[in-house]
PDB file of C-alpha atoms in Angstrom:
ATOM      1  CA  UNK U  85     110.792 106.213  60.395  1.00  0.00           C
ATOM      2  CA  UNK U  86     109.683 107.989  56.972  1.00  0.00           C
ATOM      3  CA  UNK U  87     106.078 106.120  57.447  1.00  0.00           C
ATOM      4  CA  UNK U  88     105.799 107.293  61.395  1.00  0.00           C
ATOM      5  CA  UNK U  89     106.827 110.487  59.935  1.00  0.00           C
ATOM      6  CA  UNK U  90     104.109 110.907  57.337  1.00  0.00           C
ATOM      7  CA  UNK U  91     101.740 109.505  59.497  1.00  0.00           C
ATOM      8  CA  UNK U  92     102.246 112.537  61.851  1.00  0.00           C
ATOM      9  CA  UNK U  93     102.173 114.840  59.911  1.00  0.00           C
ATOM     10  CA  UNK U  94      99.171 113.909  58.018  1.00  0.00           C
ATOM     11  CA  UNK U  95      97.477 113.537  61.777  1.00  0.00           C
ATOM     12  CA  UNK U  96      98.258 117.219  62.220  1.00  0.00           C
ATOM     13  CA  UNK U  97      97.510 118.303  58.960  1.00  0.00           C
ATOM     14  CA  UNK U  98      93.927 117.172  60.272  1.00  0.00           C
ATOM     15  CA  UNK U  99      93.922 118.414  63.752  1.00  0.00           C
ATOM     16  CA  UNK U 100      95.310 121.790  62.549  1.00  0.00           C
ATOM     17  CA  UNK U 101      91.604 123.330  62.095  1.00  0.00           C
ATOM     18  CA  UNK U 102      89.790 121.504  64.579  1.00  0.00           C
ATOM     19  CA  UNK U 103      92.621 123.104  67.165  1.00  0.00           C
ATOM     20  CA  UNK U 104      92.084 126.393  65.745  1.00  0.00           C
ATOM     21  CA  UNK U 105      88.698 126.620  65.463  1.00  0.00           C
ATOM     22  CA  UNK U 106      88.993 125.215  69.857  1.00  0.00           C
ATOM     23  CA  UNK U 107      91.491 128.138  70.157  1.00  0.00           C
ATOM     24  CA  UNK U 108      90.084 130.623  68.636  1.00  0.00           C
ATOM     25  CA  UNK U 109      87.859 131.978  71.094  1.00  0.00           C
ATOM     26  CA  UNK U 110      90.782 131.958  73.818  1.00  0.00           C
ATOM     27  CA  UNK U 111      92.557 134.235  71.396  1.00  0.00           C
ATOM     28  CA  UNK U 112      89.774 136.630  71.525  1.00  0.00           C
ATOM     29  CA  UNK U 113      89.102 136.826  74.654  1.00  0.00           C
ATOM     30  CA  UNK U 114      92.986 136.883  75.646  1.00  0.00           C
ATOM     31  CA  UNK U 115      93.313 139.618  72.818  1.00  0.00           C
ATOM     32  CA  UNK U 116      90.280 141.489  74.164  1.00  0.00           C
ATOM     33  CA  UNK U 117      91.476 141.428  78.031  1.00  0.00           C
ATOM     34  CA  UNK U 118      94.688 143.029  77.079  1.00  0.00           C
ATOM     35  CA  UNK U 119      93.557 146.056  74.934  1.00  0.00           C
ATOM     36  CA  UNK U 120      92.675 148.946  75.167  1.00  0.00           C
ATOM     37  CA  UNK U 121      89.402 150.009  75.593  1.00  0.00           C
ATOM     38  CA  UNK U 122      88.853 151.945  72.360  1.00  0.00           C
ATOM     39  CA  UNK U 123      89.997 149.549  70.399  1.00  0.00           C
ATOM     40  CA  UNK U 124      87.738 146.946  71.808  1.00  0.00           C
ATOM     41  CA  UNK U 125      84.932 147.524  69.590  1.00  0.00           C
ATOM     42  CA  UNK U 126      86.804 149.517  66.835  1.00  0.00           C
ATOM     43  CA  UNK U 127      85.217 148.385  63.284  1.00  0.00           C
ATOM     44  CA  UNK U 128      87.142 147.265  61.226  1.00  0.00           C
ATOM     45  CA  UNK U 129      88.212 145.038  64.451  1.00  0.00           C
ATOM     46  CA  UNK U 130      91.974 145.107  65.421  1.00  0.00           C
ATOM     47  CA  UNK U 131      92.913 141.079  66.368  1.00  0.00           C
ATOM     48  CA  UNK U 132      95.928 142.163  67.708  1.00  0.00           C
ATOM     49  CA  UNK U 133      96.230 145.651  70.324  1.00  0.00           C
ATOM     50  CA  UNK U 134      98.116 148.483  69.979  1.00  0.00           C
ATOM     51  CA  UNK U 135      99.717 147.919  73.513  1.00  0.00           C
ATOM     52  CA  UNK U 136      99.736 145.455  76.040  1.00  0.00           C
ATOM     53  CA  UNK U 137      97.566 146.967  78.844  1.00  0.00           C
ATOM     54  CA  UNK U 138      97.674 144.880  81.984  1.00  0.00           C
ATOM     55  CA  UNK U 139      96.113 147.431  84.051  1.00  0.00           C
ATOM     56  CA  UNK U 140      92.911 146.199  82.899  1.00  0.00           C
ATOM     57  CA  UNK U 141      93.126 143.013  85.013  1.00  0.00           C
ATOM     58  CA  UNK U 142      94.147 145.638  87.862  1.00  0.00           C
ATOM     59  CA  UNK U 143      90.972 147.852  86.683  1.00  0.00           C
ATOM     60  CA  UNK U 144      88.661 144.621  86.417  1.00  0.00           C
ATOM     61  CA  UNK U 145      89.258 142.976  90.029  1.00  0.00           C
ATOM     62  CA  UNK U 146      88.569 146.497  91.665  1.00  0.00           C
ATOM     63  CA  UNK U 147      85.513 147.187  89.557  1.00  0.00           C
ATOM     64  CA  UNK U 148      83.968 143.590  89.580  1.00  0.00           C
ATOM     65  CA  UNK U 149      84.917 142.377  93.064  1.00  0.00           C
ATOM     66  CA  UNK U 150      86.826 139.923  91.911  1.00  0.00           C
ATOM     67  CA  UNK U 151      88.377 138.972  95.081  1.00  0.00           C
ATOM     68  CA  UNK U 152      85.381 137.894  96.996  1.00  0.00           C
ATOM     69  CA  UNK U 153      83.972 136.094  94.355  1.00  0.00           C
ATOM     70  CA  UNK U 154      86.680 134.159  93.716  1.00  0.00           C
ATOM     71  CA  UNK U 155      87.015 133.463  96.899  1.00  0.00           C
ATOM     72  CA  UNK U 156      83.268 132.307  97.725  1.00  0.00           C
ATOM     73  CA  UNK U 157      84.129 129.820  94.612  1.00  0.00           C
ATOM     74  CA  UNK U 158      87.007 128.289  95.148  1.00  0.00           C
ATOM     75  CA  UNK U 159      85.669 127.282  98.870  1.00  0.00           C
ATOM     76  CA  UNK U 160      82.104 126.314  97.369  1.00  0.00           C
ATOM     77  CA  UNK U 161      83.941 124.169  94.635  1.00  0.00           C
ATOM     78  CA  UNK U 162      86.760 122.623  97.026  1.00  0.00           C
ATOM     79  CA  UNK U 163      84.335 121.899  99.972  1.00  0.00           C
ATOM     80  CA  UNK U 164      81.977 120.611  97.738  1.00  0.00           C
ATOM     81  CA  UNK U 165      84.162 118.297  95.957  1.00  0.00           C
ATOM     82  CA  UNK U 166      85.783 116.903  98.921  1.00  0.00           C
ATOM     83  CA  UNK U 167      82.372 116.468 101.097  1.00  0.00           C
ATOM     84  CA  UNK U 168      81.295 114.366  97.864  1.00  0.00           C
ATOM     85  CA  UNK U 169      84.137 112.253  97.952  1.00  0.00           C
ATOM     86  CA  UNK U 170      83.816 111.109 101.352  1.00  0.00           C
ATOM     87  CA  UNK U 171      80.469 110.494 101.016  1.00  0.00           C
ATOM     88  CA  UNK U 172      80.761 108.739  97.669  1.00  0.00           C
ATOM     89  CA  UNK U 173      83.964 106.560  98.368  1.00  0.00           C
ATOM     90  CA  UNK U 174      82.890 104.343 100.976  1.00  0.00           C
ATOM     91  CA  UNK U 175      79.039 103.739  99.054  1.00  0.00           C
ATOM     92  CA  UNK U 176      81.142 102.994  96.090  1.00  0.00           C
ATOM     93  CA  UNK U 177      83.151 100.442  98.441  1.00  0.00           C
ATOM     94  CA  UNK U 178      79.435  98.755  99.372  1.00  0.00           C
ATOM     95  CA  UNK U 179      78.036  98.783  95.842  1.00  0.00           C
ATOM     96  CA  UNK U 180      81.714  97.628  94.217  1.00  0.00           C
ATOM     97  CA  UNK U 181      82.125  94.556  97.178  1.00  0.00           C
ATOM     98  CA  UNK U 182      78.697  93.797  99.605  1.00  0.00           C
ATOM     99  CA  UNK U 183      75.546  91.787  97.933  1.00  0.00           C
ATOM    100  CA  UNK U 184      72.555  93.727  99.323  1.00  0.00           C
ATOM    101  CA  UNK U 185      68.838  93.903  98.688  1.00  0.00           C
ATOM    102  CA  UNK U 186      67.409  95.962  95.817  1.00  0.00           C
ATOM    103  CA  UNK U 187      71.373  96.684  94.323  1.00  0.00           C
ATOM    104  CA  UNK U 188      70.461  96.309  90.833  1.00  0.00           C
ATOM    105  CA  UNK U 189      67.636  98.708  91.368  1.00  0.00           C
ATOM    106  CA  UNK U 190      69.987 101.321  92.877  1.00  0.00           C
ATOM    107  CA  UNK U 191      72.243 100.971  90.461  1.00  0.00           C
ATOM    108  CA  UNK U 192      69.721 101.969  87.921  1.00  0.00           C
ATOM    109  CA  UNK U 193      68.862 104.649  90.121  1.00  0.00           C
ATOM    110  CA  UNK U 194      71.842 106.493  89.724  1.00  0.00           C
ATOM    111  CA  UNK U 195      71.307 106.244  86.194  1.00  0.00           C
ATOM    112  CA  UNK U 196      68.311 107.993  85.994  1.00  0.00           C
ATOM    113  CA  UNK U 197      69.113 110.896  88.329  1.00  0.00           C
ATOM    114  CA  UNK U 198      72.160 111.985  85.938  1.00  0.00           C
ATOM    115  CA  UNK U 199      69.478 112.562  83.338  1.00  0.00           C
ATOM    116  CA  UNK U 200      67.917 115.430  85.376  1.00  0.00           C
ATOM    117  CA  UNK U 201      68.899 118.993  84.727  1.00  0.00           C
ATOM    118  CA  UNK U 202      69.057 121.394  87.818  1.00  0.00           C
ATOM    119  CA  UNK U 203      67.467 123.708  85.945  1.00  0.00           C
ATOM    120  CA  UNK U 204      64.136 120.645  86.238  1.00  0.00           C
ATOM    121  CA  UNK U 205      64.756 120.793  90.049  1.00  0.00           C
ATOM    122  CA  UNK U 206      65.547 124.438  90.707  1.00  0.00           C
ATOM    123  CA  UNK U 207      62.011 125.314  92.113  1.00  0.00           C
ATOM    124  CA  UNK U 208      61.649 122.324  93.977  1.00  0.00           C
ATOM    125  CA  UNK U 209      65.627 123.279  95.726  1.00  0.00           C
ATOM    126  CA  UNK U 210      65.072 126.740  96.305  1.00  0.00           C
ATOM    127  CA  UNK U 211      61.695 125.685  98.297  1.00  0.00           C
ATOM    128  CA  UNK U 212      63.707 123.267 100.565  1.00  0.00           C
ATOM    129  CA  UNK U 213      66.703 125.506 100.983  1.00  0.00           C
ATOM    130  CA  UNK U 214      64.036 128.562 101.996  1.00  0.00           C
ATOM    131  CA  UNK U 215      62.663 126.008 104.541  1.00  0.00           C
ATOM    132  CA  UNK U 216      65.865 125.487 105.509  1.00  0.00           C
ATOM    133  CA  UNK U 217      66.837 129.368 106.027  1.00  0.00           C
ATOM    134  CA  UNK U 218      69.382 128.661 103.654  1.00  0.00           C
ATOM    135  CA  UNK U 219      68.981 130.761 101.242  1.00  0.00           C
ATOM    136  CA  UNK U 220      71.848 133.235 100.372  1.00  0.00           C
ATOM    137  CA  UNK U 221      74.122 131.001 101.981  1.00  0.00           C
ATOM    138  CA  UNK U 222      77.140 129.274 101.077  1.00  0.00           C
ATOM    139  CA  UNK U 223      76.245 126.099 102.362  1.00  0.00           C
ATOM    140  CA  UNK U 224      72.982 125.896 100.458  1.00  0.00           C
ATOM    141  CA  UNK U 225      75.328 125.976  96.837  1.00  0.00           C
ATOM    142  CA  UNK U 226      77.646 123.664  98.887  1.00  0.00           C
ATOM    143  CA  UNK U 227      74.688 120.865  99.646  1.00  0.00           C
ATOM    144  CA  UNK U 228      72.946 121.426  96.298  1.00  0.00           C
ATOM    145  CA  UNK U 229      76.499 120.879  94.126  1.00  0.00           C
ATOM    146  CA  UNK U 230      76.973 117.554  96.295  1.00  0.00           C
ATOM    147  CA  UNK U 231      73.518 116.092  95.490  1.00  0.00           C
ATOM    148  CA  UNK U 232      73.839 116.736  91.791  1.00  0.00           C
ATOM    149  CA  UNK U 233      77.341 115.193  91.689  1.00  0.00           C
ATOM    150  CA  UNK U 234      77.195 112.147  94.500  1.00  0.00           C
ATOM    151  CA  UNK U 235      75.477 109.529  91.897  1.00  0.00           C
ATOM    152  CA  UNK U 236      78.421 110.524  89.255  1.00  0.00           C
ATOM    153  CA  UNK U 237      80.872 109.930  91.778  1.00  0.00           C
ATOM    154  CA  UNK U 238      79.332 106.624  93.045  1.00  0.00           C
ATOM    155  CA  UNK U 239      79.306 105.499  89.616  1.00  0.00           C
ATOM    156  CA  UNK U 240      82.440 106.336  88.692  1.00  0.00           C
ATOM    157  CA  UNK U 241      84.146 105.026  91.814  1.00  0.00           C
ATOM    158  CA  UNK U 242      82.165 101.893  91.881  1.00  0.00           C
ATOM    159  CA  UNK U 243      83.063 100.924  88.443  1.00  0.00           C
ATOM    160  CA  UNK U 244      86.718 101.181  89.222  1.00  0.00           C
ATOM    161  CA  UNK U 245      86.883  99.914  92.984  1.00  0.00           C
ATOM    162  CA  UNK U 246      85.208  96.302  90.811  1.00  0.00           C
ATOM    163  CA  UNK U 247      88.450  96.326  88.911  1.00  0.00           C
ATOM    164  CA  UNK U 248      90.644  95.825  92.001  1.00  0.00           C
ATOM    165  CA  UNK U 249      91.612  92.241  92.668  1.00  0.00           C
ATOM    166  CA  UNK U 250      89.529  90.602  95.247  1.00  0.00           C
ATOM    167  CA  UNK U 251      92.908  88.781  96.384  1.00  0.00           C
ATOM    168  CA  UNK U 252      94.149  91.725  97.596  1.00  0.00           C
ATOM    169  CA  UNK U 253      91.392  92.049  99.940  1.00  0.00           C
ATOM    170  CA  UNK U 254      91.357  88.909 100.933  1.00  0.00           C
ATOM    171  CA  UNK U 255      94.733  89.024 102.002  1.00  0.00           C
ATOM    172  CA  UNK U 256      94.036  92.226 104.281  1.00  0.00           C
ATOM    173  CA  UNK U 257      91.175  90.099 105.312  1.00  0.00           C
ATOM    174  CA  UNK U 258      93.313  86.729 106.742  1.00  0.00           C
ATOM    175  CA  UNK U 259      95.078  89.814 108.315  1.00  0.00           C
ATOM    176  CA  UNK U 260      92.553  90.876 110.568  1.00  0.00           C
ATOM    177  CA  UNK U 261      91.826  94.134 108.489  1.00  0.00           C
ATOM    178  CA  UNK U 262      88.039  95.435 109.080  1.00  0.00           C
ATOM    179  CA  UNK U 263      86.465  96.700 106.534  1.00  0.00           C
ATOM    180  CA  UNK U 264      87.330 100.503 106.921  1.00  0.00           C
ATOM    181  CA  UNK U 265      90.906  99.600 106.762  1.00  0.00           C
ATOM    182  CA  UNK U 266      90.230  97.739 103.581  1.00  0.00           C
ATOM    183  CA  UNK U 267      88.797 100.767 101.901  1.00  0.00           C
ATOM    184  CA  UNK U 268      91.819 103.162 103.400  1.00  0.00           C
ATOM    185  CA  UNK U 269      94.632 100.864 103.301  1.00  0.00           C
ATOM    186  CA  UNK U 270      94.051  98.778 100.054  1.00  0.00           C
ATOM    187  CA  UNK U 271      91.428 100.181  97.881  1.00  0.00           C
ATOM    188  CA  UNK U 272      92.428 103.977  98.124  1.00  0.00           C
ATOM    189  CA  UNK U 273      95.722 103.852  96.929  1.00  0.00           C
ATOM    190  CA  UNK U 274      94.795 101.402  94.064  1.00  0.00           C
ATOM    191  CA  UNK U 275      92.251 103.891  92.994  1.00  0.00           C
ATOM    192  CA  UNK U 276      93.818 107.238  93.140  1.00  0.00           C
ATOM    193  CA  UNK U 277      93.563 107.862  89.157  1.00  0.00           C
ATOM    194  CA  UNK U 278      89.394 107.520  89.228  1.00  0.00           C
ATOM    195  CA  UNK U 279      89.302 109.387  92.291  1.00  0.00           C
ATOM    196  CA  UNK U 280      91.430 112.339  90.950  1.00  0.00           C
ATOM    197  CA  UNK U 281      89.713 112.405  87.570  1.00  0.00           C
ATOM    198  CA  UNK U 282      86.136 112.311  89.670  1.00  0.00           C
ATOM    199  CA  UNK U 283      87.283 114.980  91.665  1.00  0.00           C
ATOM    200  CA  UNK U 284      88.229 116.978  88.669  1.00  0.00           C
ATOM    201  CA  UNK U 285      84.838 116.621  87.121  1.00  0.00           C
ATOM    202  CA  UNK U 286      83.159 117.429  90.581  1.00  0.00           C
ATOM    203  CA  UNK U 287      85.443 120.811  90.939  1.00  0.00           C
ATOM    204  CA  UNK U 288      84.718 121.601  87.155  1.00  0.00           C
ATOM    205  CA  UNK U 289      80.733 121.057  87.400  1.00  0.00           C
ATOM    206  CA  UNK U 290      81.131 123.209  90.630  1.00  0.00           C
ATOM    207  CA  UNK U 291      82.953 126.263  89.395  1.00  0.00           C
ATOM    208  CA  UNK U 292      81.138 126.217  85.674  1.00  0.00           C
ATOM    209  CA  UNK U 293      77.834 126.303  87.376  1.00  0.00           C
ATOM    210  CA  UNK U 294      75.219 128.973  87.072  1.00  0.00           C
ATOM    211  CA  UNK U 295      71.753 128.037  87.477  1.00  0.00           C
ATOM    212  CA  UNK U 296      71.688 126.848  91.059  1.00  0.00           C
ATOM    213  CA  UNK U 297      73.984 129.773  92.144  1.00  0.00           C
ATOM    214  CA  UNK U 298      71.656 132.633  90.410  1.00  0.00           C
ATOM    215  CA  UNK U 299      68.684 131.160  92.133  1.00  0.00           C
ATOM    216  CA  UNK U 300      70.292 130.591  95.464  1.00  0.00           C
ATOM    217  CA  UNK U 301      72.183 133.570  96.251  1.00  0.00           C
ATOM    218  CA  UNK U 302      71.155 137.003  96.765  1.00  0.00           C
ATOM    219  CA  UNK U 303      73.315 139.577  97.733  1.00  0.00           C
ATOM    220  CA  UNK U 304      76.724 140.438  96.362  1.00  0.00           C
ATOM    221  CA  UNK U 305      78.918 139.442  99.082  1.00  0.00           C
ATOM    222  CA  UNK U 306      77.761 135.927  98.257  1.00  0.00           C
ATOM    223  CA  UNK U 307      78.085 135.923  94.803  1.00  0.00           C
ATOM    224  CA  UNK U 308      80.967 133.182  93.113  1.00  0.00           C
ATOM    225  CA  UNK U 309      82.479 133.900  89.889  1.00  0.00           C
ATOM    226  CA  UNK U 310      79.794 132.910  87.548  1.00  0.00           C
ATOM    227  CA  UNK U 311      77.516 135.419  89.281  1.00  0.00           C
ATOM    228  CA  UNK U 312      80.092 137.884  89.549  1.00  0.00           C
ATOM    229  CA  UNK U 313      81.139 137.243  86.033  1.00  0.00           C
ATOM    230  CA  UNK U 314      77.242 137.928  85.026  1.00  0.00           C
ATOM    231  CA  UNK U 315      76.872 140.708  86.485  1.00  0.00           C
ATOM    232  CA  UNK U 316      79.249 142.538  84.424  1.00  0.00           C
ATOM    233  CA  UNK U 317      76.781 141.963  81.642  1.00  0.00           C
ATOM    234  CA  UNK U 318      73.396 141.548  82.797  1.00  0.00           C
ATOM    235  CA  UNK U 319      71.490 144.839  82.920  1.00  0.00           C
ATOM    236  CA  UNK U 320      73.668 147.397  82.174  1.00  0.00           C
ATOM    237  CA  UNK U 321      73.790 149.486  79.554  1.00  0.00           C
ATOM    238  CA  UNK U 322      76.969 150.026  78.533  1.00  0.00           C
ATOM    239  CA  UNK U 323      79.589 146.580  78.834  1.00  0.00           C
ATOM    240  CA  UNK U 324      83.177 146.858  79.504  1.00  0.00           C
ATOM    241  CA  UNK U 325      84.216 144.178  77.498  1.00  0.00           C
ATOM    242  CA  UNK U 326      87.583 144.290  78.351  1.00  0.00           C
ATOM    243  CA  UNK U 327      86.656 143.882  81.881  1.00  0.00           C
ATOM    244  CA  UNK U 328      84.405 141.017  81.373  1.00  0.00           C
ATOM    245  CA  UNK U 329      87.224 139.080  79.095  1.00  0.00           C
ATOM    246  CA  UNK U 330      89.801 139.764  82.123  1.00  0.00           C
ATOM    247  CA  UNK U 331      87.604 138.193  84.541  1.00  0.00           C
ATOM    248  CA  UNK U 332      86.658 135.369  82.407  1.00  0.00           C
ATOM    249  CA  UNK U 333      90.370 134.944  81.406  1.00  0.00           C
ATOM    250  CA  UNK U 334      91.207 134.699  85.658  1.00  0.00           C
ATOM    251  CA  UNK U 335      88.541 132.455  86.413  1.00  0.00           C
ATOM    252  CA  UNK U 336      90.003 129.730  84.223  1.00  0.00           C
ATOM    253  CA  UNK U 337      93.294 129.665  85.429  1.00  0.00           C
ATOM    254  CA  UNK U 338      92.007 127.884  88.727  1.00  0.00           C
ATOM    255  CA  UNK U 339      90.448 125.435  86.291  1.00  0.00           C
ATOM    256  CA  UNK U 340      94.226 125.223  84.220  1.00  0.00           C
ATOM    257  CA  UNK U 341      95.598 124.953  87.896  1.00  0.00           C
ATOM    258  CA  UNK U 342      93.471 121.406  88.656  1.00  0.00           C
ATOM    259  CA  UNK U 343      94.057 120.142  85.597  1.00  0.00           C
ATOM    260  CA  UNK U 344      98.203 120.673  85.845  1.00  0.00           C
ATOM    261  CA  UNK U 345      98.239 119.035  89.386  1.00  0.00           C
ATOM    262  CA  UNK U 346      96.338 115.854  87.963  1.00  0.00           C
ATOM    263  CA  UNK U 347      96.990 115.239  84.828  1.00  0.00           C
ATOM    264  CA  UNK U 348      98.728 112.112  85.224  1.00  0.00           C
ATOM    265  CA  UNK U 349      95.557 110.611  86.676  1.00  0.00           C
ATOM    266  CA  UNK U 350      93.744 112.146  83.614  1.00  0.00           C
ATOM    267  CA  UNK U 351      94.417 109.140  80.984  1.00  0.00           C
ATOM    268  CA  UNK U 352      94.321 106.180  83.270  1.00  0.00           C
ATOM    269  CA  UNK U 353      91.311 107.610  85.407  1.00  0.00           C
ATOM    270  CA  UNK U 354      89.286 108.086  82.007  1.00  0.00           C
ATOM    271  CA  UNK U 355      88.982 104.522  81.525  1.00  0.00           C
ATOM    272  CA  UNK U 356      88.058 103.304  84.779  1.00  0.00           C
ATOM    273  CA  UNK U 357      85.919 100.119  84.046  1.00  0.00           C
ATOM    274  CA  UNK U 358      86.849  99.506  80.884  1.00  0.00           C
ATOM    275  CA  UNK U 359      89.429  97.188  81.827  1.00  0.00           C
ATOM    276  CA  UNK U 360      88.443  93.947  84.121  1.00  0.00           C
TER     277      UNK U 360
END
């Protein structure tokens, strides 16, 4: 008990900076969202304020149209998440269980396309999506966050579906189960951890994204947190900081929200593949 002891505490001892140095900047910008606004860029800075003042979050989702935004991201983020999914489940199904022509190729495919930036591809988007009279639309941030996350997802899914027993599906099989009612009645229950932790990757990579959204989007009814976010920065003159540290504070809890609802999955879906 004395060893297991020790050995704790000598694990912490060792963790203790890395977790401060990971907290630190929460700190400041939970310390900074709750000041005052004088004291925001007093010199010598105060860490800690004078007073609690949680009108600024009241002040910040007036000035910054915080509403909208958030709303524009959390449908972008959810629709696009779940659209990828059911795309991405059932071609993980084919890639995990059929024998097809040019698999190994495809396979290698997805590779390579998770070594492209948007930021490579954001001419070549905003051309189609123009074409497409999608610009400053919804949808187009919707269609462009699916393609850059369906190969991740196929992957990921893929990798875990090839873990499943092919007994069990054998079994649906000699029970007259078609293929479709393999996937939804065998292989989707069985994989619930990869498919929660892919969807949590998918939501994060949504609502964390910048590039595609400032080059799509337009006007400010449109905009989705990141853009709003910007915006109380970019090309002003004078920054409320305390504003801008609200907003950024707000716009994680969504992110805090996803992660409470599936962390269980969080451990088991992290090592999907590892394990045949």
């Amino acid at each position: 008990m004395d060893n297991l002891l020790r050995k704790s505490a000598l694990i912490w001892l060792g963790l203790g900076p890395l977790c401060l140095i990971i907290l630190f900047p929460f700190a400041v910008m939970i310390s900074t969202a709750v000041k005052p606004r004088a004291e925001v860029l007093a010199f010598p800075p105060h860490w800690l304020p004078s007073e609690i003042r949680l009108q600024n979050f009241a002040d910040m989702w007036q000035a910054a149209r915080f509403g909208p935004a958030l709303a524009n991201s959390l449908v972008v983020s959810i629709a696009a998440t779940v659209l990828c999914l059911l795309v991405a489940i059932p071609a993980a199904y084919a890639m995990a269980r059929m024998q097809f022509r040019g698999q190994r190729l495809f396979r290698q495919f997805l590779l390579v396309t998770q070594m492209l930036s948007p930021i490579v591809l954001v001419l070549g988007i905003f051309r189609l999506m123009s074409k497409m009279g999608l610009v400053d639309q919804l949808p187009a941030l919707m269609l462009a966050y699916i393609a850059f996350n369906l190969a991740f997802a196929v992957w990921m899914l893929q990798a875990y579906f090839q873990t499943i027993p092919r007994e069990l599906e054998e079994a649906a099989t000699l029970d007259g189960a078609t293929s479709l009612q393999r996937l939804r009645l065998v292989f989707l229950p069985l994989a619930a951890p990869a498919i929660g932790i892919t969807s949590v990757f998918i939501f994060i990579y949504c609502w964390n994204e910048f590039v595609l959204a400032m080059t799509l989007l337009r006007s400010n009814e449109k905009y989705t947190l990141t853009m709003q976010i910007f915006s109380l920065v970019g090309g002003r003159y004078q920054v409320e900081w305390d504003h801008v540290m609200g907003a950024t504070l707000v716009a994680s809890v969504p992110v805090a929200i996803v992660f409470a609802m599936l962390q269980r999955y969080l451990v088991s879906g992290l090592t999907v593949g590892a394990v045949k």
